[in-house]
Amino acid sequence: MTGALTIRRPDDWHLHLRDGAALATTVAHSAARFGRAIVMPNLRPPVTTTAQALDYKARILAAVPPGLAFEPLMTLYLTDNLPVAEIARAKAAGIVACKLYPAGATTNSDAGVTDLRKVEPVLEAMQRAGLRLLVHGEVTDPAVDIFDREAVFIERQMIPLRQRFPELKIVFEHITTREAAQYVAGSDAHTAATITAHHLLYNRNALFTGGLRPHYYCLPVLKREAHRQALVHAATGGSPKFFLGTDSAPHPAQLKEHASGCAGCYTAHAAIEMYAEAFDAAGALDKLEGFASLHGPAFYGLAPNAGSITLRREPWTAPGHFAFGDAELKPLRAGETLPWRIAE
Ligand code: DOR
Ligand code: ZN
């Protein structure tokens, strides 16, 4: 049994840091593990201009603890009205991607895109500029069962989008189904996917074990065991089309433990540790470095990080909560024993 594993410093290709006082907690956790992260723009109000993204980046950098190096890679939030001219400004400022939230699909997505036809000129400009499109792949049609919304999105939105913009680099974010894993595996090199640690570790039973478990609620929601296995197969198969994106998404504990609880699992406090656990369970620790540290940079046209991290098989107890501004943040696995830890 491997007791320790040293890999190139990983990156997180899908992360929610939030803003303000929350950054002290979220940035410290991510920067202790990851060299870079793609920062999601679904703040209130959303990050829709290059100027807002650069201000937000400065606030994130100001929260990086001394002695750690962490590069936030910034994104813009696509709306029906994003001016085409913003794409050139974004490109010039080093913004790497735009995020497509179908309006109403998830947390802070009200300002998202109501009809893909409305953003075609922007997608064309992105394709020309080489900006990545990051897709929350769920239909919002209330007539579609929540467990089917990702699979239906592939048929109704992703396939037509791919045909309309064949050169656009698209990341199918936080995939949760066998259908999405198979779609991405079978597509050309312009399509990739991120996979979260929680979707590799849990199926939908986790939401209901011994009672309703709001801290396991995220969107896209956890699926059946067969889907979890398909995701593990994709993540551990060595394909460069699949890479690490935690979708760590903090909310105040009182809004998770609520009659209408918020979607989002906070995993940044132990993210690479949980991926190690999932890869270990699949007998695929040797595939972790590619997934966590190499495939993502390759898709984004960046070099891998220079440094490394070491993970040890050594049980530790995750904290029960963290400060989150004036509120409390309860992470996934709060107070539980985790089998892998990161060496200081
Ligand atoms: O569970 C989720 N939480 N899914 C998302 O798409 C958004 C995220 C958030 O921002 O809380
Ligand atoms: Zn997300």
Short mmCIF file of C-alpha atoms and ligand atoms in Angstrom, two decimals:
data_model
loop_
_atom_site.label_atom_id
_atom_site.label_comp_id
_atom_site.label_asym_id
_atom_site.label_seq_id
_atom_site.Cartn_x
_atom_site.Cartn_y
_atom_site.Cartn_z
CA MET A 1 0.00 0.00 0.00
CA THR A 2 1.31 3.40 -0.96
CA GLY A 3 1.83 5.50 2.16
CA ALA A 4 2.80 8.75 0.50
CA LEU A 5 2.38 10.34 -2.88
CA THR A 6 4.16 13.39 -4.28
CA ILE A 7 2.58 15.08 -7.27
CA ARG A 8 3.07 18.29 -9.21
CA ARG A 9 1.18 21.09 -7.40
CA PRO A 10 -2.44 20.72 -8.57
CA ASP A 11 -4.90 23.36 -9.80
CA ASP A 12 -8.63 23.72 -9.21
CA TRP A 13 -10.40 24.37 -12.51
CA HIS A 14 -13.77 25.25 -10.93
CA LEU A 15 -13.99 27.12 -7.64
CA HIS A 16 -16.35 29.46 -5.76
CA LEU A 17 -14.43 31.76 -3.41
CA ARG A 18 -17.26 34.29 -2.71
CA ASP A 19 -16.17 37.76 -1.62
CA GLY A 20 -15.54 40.09 1.32
CA ALA A 21 -14.73 38.58 4.71
CA ALA A 22 -15.34 35.04 3.37
CA LEU A 23 -12.13 35.26 1.33
CA ALA A 24 -9.98 34.93 4.46
CA THR A 25 -11.20 31.34 4.84
CA THR A 26 -11.79 30.23 1.27
CA VAL A 27 -8.60 31.60 -0.26
CA ALA A 28 -6.44 30.21 2.57
CA HIS A 29 -7.83 26.70 2.05
CA SER A 30 -7.43 26.71 -1.72
CA ALA A 31 -4.00 28.37 -1.71
CA ALA A 32 -2.66 25.78 0.75
CA ARG A 33 -3.32 23.08 -1.84
CA PHE A 34 -3.65 24.51 -5.33
CA GLY A 35 -1.36 26.69 -7.42
CA ARG A 36 -4.17 28.22 -9.48
CA ALA A 37 -7.93 28.18 -9.60
CA ILE A 38 -10.61 29.14 -12.07
CA VAL A 39 -12.75 31.52 -10.04
CA MET A 40 -16.48 31.41 -10.68
CA PRO A 41 -18.18 34.77 -11.35
CA ASN A 42 -21.58 34.12 -9.72
CA LEU A 43 -21.27 36.82 -7.09
CA ARG A 44 -24.16 39.14 -6.24
CA PRO A 45 -24.15 41.09 -8.53
CA PRO A 46 -22.40 38.76 -11.00
CA VAL A 47 -18.96 39.55 -12.44
CA THR A 48 -19.92 40.67 -15.95
CA THR A 49 -17.17 43.16 -16.85
CA THR A 50 -13.41 42.95 -17.17
CA ALA A 51 -13.08 45.82 -14.69
CA GLN A 52 -15.15 43.94 -12.08
CA ALA A 53 -13.13 40.78 -12.64
CA LEU A 54 -9.83 42.61 -12.15
CA ASP A 55 -11.09 44.26 -8.93
CA TYR A 56 -12.27 40.89 -7.66
CA LYS A 57 -8.90 39.35 -8.54
CA ALA A 58 -7.13 42.05 -6.49
CA ARG A 59 -9.36 41.27 -3.46
CA ILE A 60 -8.56 37.55 -3.81
CA LEU A 61 -4.82 38.20 -4.07
CA ALA A 62 -4.98 40.42 -0.97
CA ALA A 63 -6.41 37.42 0.94
CA VAL A 64 -3.60 35.00 0.00
CA PRO A 65 -1.77 34.14 3.25
CA PRO A 66 1.89 35.20 3.42
CA GLY A 67 4.28 32.58 2.09
CA LEU A 68 1.76 31.00 -0.31
CA ALA A 69 1.61 31.56 -4.05
CA PHE A 70 -1.85 31.35 -5.61
CA GLU A 71 -3.00 32.60 -8.98
CA PRO A 72 -6.72 33.25 -9.47
CA LEU A 73 -7.75 32.75 -13.11
CA MET A 74 -10.70 35.02 -13.71
CA THR A 75 -13.94 34.45 -15.60
CA LEU A 76 -16.89 36.52 -16.78
CA TYR A 77 -20.54 35.67 -16.24
CA LEU A 78 -22.44 35.43 -19.52
CA THR A 79 -25.74 37.27 -19.65
CA ASP A 80 -28.14 37.86 -22.52
CA ASN A 81 -26.68 41.37 -22.80
CA LEU A 82 -22.91 40.95 -22.51
CA PRO A 83 -21.49 43.31 -25.19
CA VAL A 84 -19.36 41.57 -27.83
CA ALA A 85 -16.65 44.23 -27.28
CA GLU A 86 -16.18 42.95 -23.72
CA ILE A 87 -14.55 39.78 -25.06
CA ALA A 88 -11.56 41.64 -26.53
CA ARG A 89 -11.15 43.59 -23.27
CA ALA A 90 -11.34 40.36 -21.28
CA LYS A 91 -8.79 38.63 -23.48
CA ALA A 92 -6.38 41.58 -23.22
CA ALA A 93 -6.72 41.54 -19.41
CA GLY A 94 -5.86 37.86 -19.11
CA ILE A 95 -9.38 36.61 -18.38
CA VAL A 96 -9.44 32.99 -19.45
CA ALA A 97 -13.09 32.03 -19.80
CA CYS A 98 -16.78 32.91 -19.65
CA LYS A 99 -19.28 30.95 -17.61
CA LEU A 100 -22.62 29.94 -19.05
CA TYR A 101 -25.35 29.54 -16.47
CA PRO A 102 -28.71 28.73 -18.02
CA ALA A 103 -30.94 31.29 -16.24
CA GLY A 104 -32.37 29.78 -13.09
CA ALA A 105 -30.27 26.59 -13.17
CA THR A 106 -28.46 27.15 -9.86
CA THR A 107 -27.18 29.55 -7.17
CA ASN A 108 -27.04 33.18 -8.41
CA SER A 109 -27.95 32.20 -11.96
CA ASP A 110 -30.96 34.53 -12.33
CA ALA A 111 -28.94 36.83 -14.59
CA GLY A 112 -27.81 33.89 -16.73
CA VAL A 113 -28.56 33.16 -20.36
CA THR A 114 -32.24 32.66 -21.26
CA ASP A 115 -31.61 31.48 -24.83
CA LEU A 116 -28.28 30.46 -26.36
CA ARG A 117 -29.20 32.23 -29.62
CA LYS A 118 -28.95 35.55 -27.77
CA VAL A 119 -25.24 35.04 -27.04
CA GLU A 120 -24.13 33.67 -30.42
CA PRO A 121 -22.17 36.84 -31.37
CA VAL A 122 -20.36 36.67 -28.02
CA LEU A 123 -19.61 32.96 -28.48
CA GLU A 124 -18.24 33.73 -31.94
CA ALA A 125 -15.93 36.37 -30.45
CA MET A 126 -14.84 33.93 -27.75
CA GLN A 127 -14.10 31.26 -30.35
CA ARG A 128 -11.93 33.76 -32.26
CA ALA A 129 -10.17 35.05 -29.12
CA GLY A 130 -9.55 31.57 -27.68
CA LEU A 131 -11.54 32.17 -24.50
CA ARG A 132 -12.92 28.96 -22.96
CA LEU A 133 -16.66 28.50 -22.45
CA LEU A 134 -17.48 26.90 -19.08
CA VAL A 135 -20.92 25.35 -19.11
CA HIS A 136 -23.28 24.55 -16.28
CA GLY A 137 -24.92 21.72 -18.20
CA GLU A 138 -28.46 21.40 -16.91
CA VAL A 139 -31.73 22.31 -18.58
CA THR A 140 -34.03 24.49 -16.50
CA ASP A 141 -37.29 23.10 -17.91
CA PRO A 142 -39.35 22.32 -14.79
CA ALA A 143 -41.00 19.46 -16.68
CA VAL A 144 -37.67 17.60 -16.78
CA ASP A 145 -36.91 15.48 -13.70
CA ILE A 146 -34.03 17.01 -11.71
CA PHE A 147 -32.01 13.80 -12.03
CA ASP A 148 -32.31 13.94 -15.84
CA ARG A 149 -31.49 17.60 -16.41
CA GLU A 150 -27.84 17.02 -17.32
CA ALA A 151 -28.53 14.21 -19.78
CA VAL A 152 -31.30 16.24 -21.44
CA PHE A 153 -28.97 19.26 -21.67
CA ILE A 154 -26.59 17.24 -23.83
CA GLU A 155 -29.28 16.54 -26.41
CA ARG A 156 -31.05 19.89 -26.34
CA GLN A 157 -28.14 22.33 -25.89
CA MET A 158 -24.65 20.84 -25.95
CA ILE A 159 -24.82 18.97 -29.26
CA PRO A 160 -26.30 21.94 -31.19
CA LEU A 161 -23.82 24.34 -29.49
CA ARG A 162 -20.90 22.11 -30.46
CA GLN A 163 -22.10 21.97 -34.08
CA ARG A 164 -22.59 25.74 -34.25
CA PHE A 165 -19.11 26.52 -32.74
CA PRO A 166 -16.80 23.63 -33.62
CA GLU A 167 -13.59 25.45 -32.62
CA LEU A 168 -14.84 26.85 -29.30
CA LYS A 169 -13.04 25.25 -26.36
CA ILE A 170 -15.78 24.08 -24.00
CA VAL A 171 -15.54 22.68 -20.49
CA PHE A 172 -18.62 20.70 -19.45
CA GLU A 173 -18.42 21.63 -15.77
CA HIS A 174 -18.90 19.30 -12.80
CA ILE A 175 -20.30 16.38 -14.79
CA THR A 176 -22.45 13.99 -12.79
CA THR A 177 -23.74 11.35 -15.19
CA ARG A 178 -22.59 8.45 -17.34
CA GLU A 179 -24.18 10.24 -20.29
CA ALA A 180 -21.98 13.32 -19.80
CA ALA A 181 -18.82 11.24 -19.25
CA GLN A 182 -19.53 9.30 -22.45
CA TYR A 183 -20.37 12.45 -24.40
CA VAL A 184 -17.10 14.14 -23.41
CA ALA A 185 -15.00 11.00 -23.94
CA GLY A 186 -16.45 10.65 -27.44
CA SER A 187 -16.06 14.30 -28.45
CA ASP A 188 -13.06 15.94 -30.10
CA ALA A 189 -10.17 17.66 -28.31
CA HIS A 190 -12.07 20.95 -27.96
CA THR A 191 -14.38 19.49 -25.30
CA ALA A 192 -13.29 18.59 -21.78
CA ALA A 193 -14.95 18.16 -18.37
CA THR A 194 -14.28 18.84 -14.72
CA ILE A 195 -15.31 16.37 -12.01
CA THR A 196 -15.76 17.17 -8.31
CA ALA A 197 -14.42 15.11 -5.42
CA HIS A 198 -17.89 14.74 -3.94
CA HIS A 199 -19.34 13.29 -7.14
CA LEU A 200 -16.49 10.75 -7.17
CA LEU A 201 -17.07 9.78 -3.52
CA TYR A 202 -20.86 9.85 -3.12
CA ASN A 203 -24.08 8.82 -4.79
CA ARG A 204 -27.52 10.26 -4.09
CA ASN A 205 -28.08 8.00 -1.09
CA ALA A 206 -25.74 10.36 0.81
CA LEU A 207 -28.49 12.99 0.72
CA PHE A 208 -30.86 10.78 2.71
CA THR A 209 -28.69 8.61 4.98
CA GLY A 210 -30.33 8.60 8.41
CA GLY A 211 -32.27 11.79 7.58
CA LEU A 212 -32.04 14.70 5.19
CA ARG A 213 -28.39 15.75 4.81
CA PRO A 214 -28.27 19.28 3.42
CA HIS A 215 -24.48 19.47 3.31
CA TYR A 216 -24.52 16.88 0.51
CA TYR A 217 -26.88 18.99 -1.58
CA CYS A 218 -25.32 20.61 -4.64
CA LEU A 219 -26.21 21.19 -8.26
CA PRO A 220 -26.07 19.20 -10.40
CA VAL A 221 -27.39 16.96 -7.62
CA LEU A 222 -25.66 13.66 -6.74
CA LYS A 223 -26.83 10.82 -8.95
CA ARG A 224 -27.20 7.01 -8.77
CA GLU A 225 -24.26 4.72 -8.00
CA ALA A 226 -23.90 3.66 -11.67
CA HIS A 227 -23.22 7.30 -12.55
CA ARG A 228 -20.69 7.70 -9.74
CA GLN A 229 -18.87 4.65 -11.09
CA ALA A 230 -18.85 6.10 -14.60
CA LEU A 231 -17.32 9.31 -13.24
CA VAL A 232 -14.62 7.37 -11.37
CA HIS A 233 -13.90 5.46 -14.56
CA ALA A 234 -13.56 8.72 -16.52
CA ALA A 235 -11.42 10.49 -13.90
CA THR A 236 -9.05 7.58 -13.34
CA GLY A 237 -8.79 6.48 -16.98
CA GLY A 238 -5.89 8.78 -17.83
CA SER A 239 -7.76 10.72 -20.53
CA PRO A 240 -6.63 14.37 -20.81
CA LYS A 241 -10.28 15.38 -21.34
CA PHE A 242 -11.07 15.01 -17.63
CA PHE A 243 -9.57 17.15 -14.89
CA LEU A 244 -10.01 18.42 -11.37
CA GLY A 245 -12.63 21.05 -10.53
CA THR A 246 -13.84 21.00 -6.95
CA ASP A 247 -16.93 23.22 -7.35
CA SER A 248 -16.28 23.97 -3.68
CA ALA A 249 -19.24 26.27 -2.99
CA PRO A 250 -19.53 27.72 0.52
CA HIS A 251 -22.78 28.94 2.06
CA PRO A 252 -23.51 30.03 5.63
CA ALA A 253 -24.49 26.95 7.65
CA GLN A 254 -27.88 28.46 8.54
CA LEU A 255 -28.72 28.75 4.83
CA LYS A 256 -27.73 25.13 4.16
CA GLU A 257 -29.67 23.84 7.18
CA HIS A 258 -32.81 25.62 6.10
CA ALA A 259 -36.32 24.85 4.84
CA SER A 260 -35.06 25.87 1.39
CA GLY A 261 -31.39 24.99 1.68
CA CYS A 262 -28.76 26.40 -0.68
CA ALA A 263 -27.00 24.16 -3.20
CA GLY A 264 -23.25 23.78 -2.78
CA CYS A 265 -20.75 21.57 -0.96
CA TYR A 266 -17.71 23.17 0.67
CA THR A 267 -14.69 20.95 0.04
CA ALA A 268 -11.77 23.39 -0.31
CA HIS A 269 -10.51 22.59 3.22
CA ALA A 270 -9.67 19.01 2.16
CA ALA A 271 -10.10 18.94 -1.59
CA ILE A 272 -6.98 17.21 -2.88
CA GLU A 273 -7.18 14.88 0.14
CA MET A 274 -10.68 13.75 -0.93
CA TYR A 275 -9.59 13.24 -4.53
CA ALA A 276 -6.71 11.08 -3.23
CA GLU A 277 -9.25 9.05 -1.26
CA ALA A 278 -11.40 8.52 -4.36
CA PHE A 279 -8.46 7.59 -6.60
CA ASP A 280 -7.06 5.29 -3.89
CA ALA A 281 -10.42 3.51 -3.58
CA ALA A 282 -10.30 2.91 -7.34
CA GLY A 283 -6.70 1.62 -7.16
CA ALA A 284 -5.64 4.51 -9.37
CA LEU A 285 -3.38 6.76 -7.28
CA ASP A 286 -0.94 6.72 -10.19
CA LYS A 287 -3.54 8.61 -12.27
CA LEU A 288 -4.10 11.40 -9.74
CA GLU A 289 -1.28 13.64 -10.96
CA GLY A 290 -2.52 13.73 -14.55
CA PHE A 291 -6.08 14.51 -13.45
CA ALA A 292 -5.15 17.05 -10.77
CA SER A 293 -2.04 18.73 -12.15
CA LEU A 294 -1.48 18.11 -15.88
CA HIS A 295 -4.66 17.73 -17.93
CA GLY A 296 -6.18 21.06 -16.84
CA PRO A 297 -3.17 23.23 -17.74
CA ALA A 298 -2.90 21.45 -21.10
CA PHE A 299 -6.53 22.24 -21.97
CA TYR A 300 -6.09 25.88 -20.95
CA GLY A 301 -2.80 26.19 -22.86
CA LEU A 302 -0.78 26.78 -19.68
CA ALA A 303 2.31 25.14 -18.22
CA PRO A 304 1.90 22.86 -15.20
CA ASN A 305 2.87 24.37 -11.84
CA ALA A 306 6.53 24.25 -10.90
CA GLY A 307 6.30 22.95 -7.33
CA SER A 308 4.89 19.79 -5.80
CA ILE A 309 2.76 18.63 -2.86
CA THR A 310 2.97 15.45 -0.81
CA LEU A 311 -0.04 13.49 0.38
CA ARG A 312 0.25 10.94 3.19
CA ARG A 313 -2.01 8.08 4.15
CA GLU A 314 -2.48 9.30 7.71
CA PRO A 315 -5.93 9.71 9.31
CA TRP A 316 -6.91 13.15 10.56
CA THR A 317 -10.11 14.77 11.74
CA ALA A 318 -11.51 17.55 9.60
CA PRO A 319 -12.69 20.63 11.55
CA GLY A 320 -16.42 20.89 12.27
CA HIS A 321 -16.71 24.46 11.08
CA PHE A 322 -14.88 27.53 9.87
CA ALA A 323 -15.41 31.27 10.13
CA PHE A 324 -17.30 32.68 7.15
CA GLY A 325 -17.50 36.40 7.69
CA ASP A 326 -20.01 36.76 10.52
CA ALA A 327 -21.50 33.37 9.77
CA GLU A 328 -20.35 29.79 10.22
CA LEU A 329 -19.30 27.50 7.40
CA LYS A 330 -19.75 23.74 7.74
CA PRO A 331 -17.61 21.83 5.28
CA LEU A 332 -18.37 18.46 3.75
CA ARG A 333 -17.07 15.76 6.13
CA ALA A 334 -17.19 18.15 9.10
CA GLY A 335 -15.68 16.42 12.14
CA GLU A 336 -15.09 13.18 10.20
CA THR A 337 -11.88 11.22 9.85
CA LEU A 338 -10.24 11.49 6.44
CA PRO A 339 -7.69 8.88 5.37
CA TRP A 340 -5.31 11.12 3.39
CA ARG A 341 -3.68 14.31 4.54
CA ILE A 342 -1.50 16.89 2.93
CA ALA A 343 2.02 17.17 4.36
CA GLU A 344 2.91 20.63 5.69
O1 DOR B 1 -24.11 23.42 -5.95
C1 DOR B 1 -23.78 24.42 -6.56
N1 DOR B 1 -23.40 25.54 -5.93
N2 DOR B 1 -23.85 24.40 -7.90
C2 DOR B 1 -23.64 25.50 -8.62
O2 DOR B 1 -23.72 25.42 -9.82
C3 DOR B 1 -23.39 26.81 -7.97
C4 DOR B 1 -22.82 26.63 -6.64
C5 DOR B 1 -22.83 27.87 -5.80
O3 DOR B 1 -22.44 28.93 -6.29
O4 DOR B 1 -23.22 27.79 -4.63
ZN ZN B 2 -19.82 25.83 -9.53
#
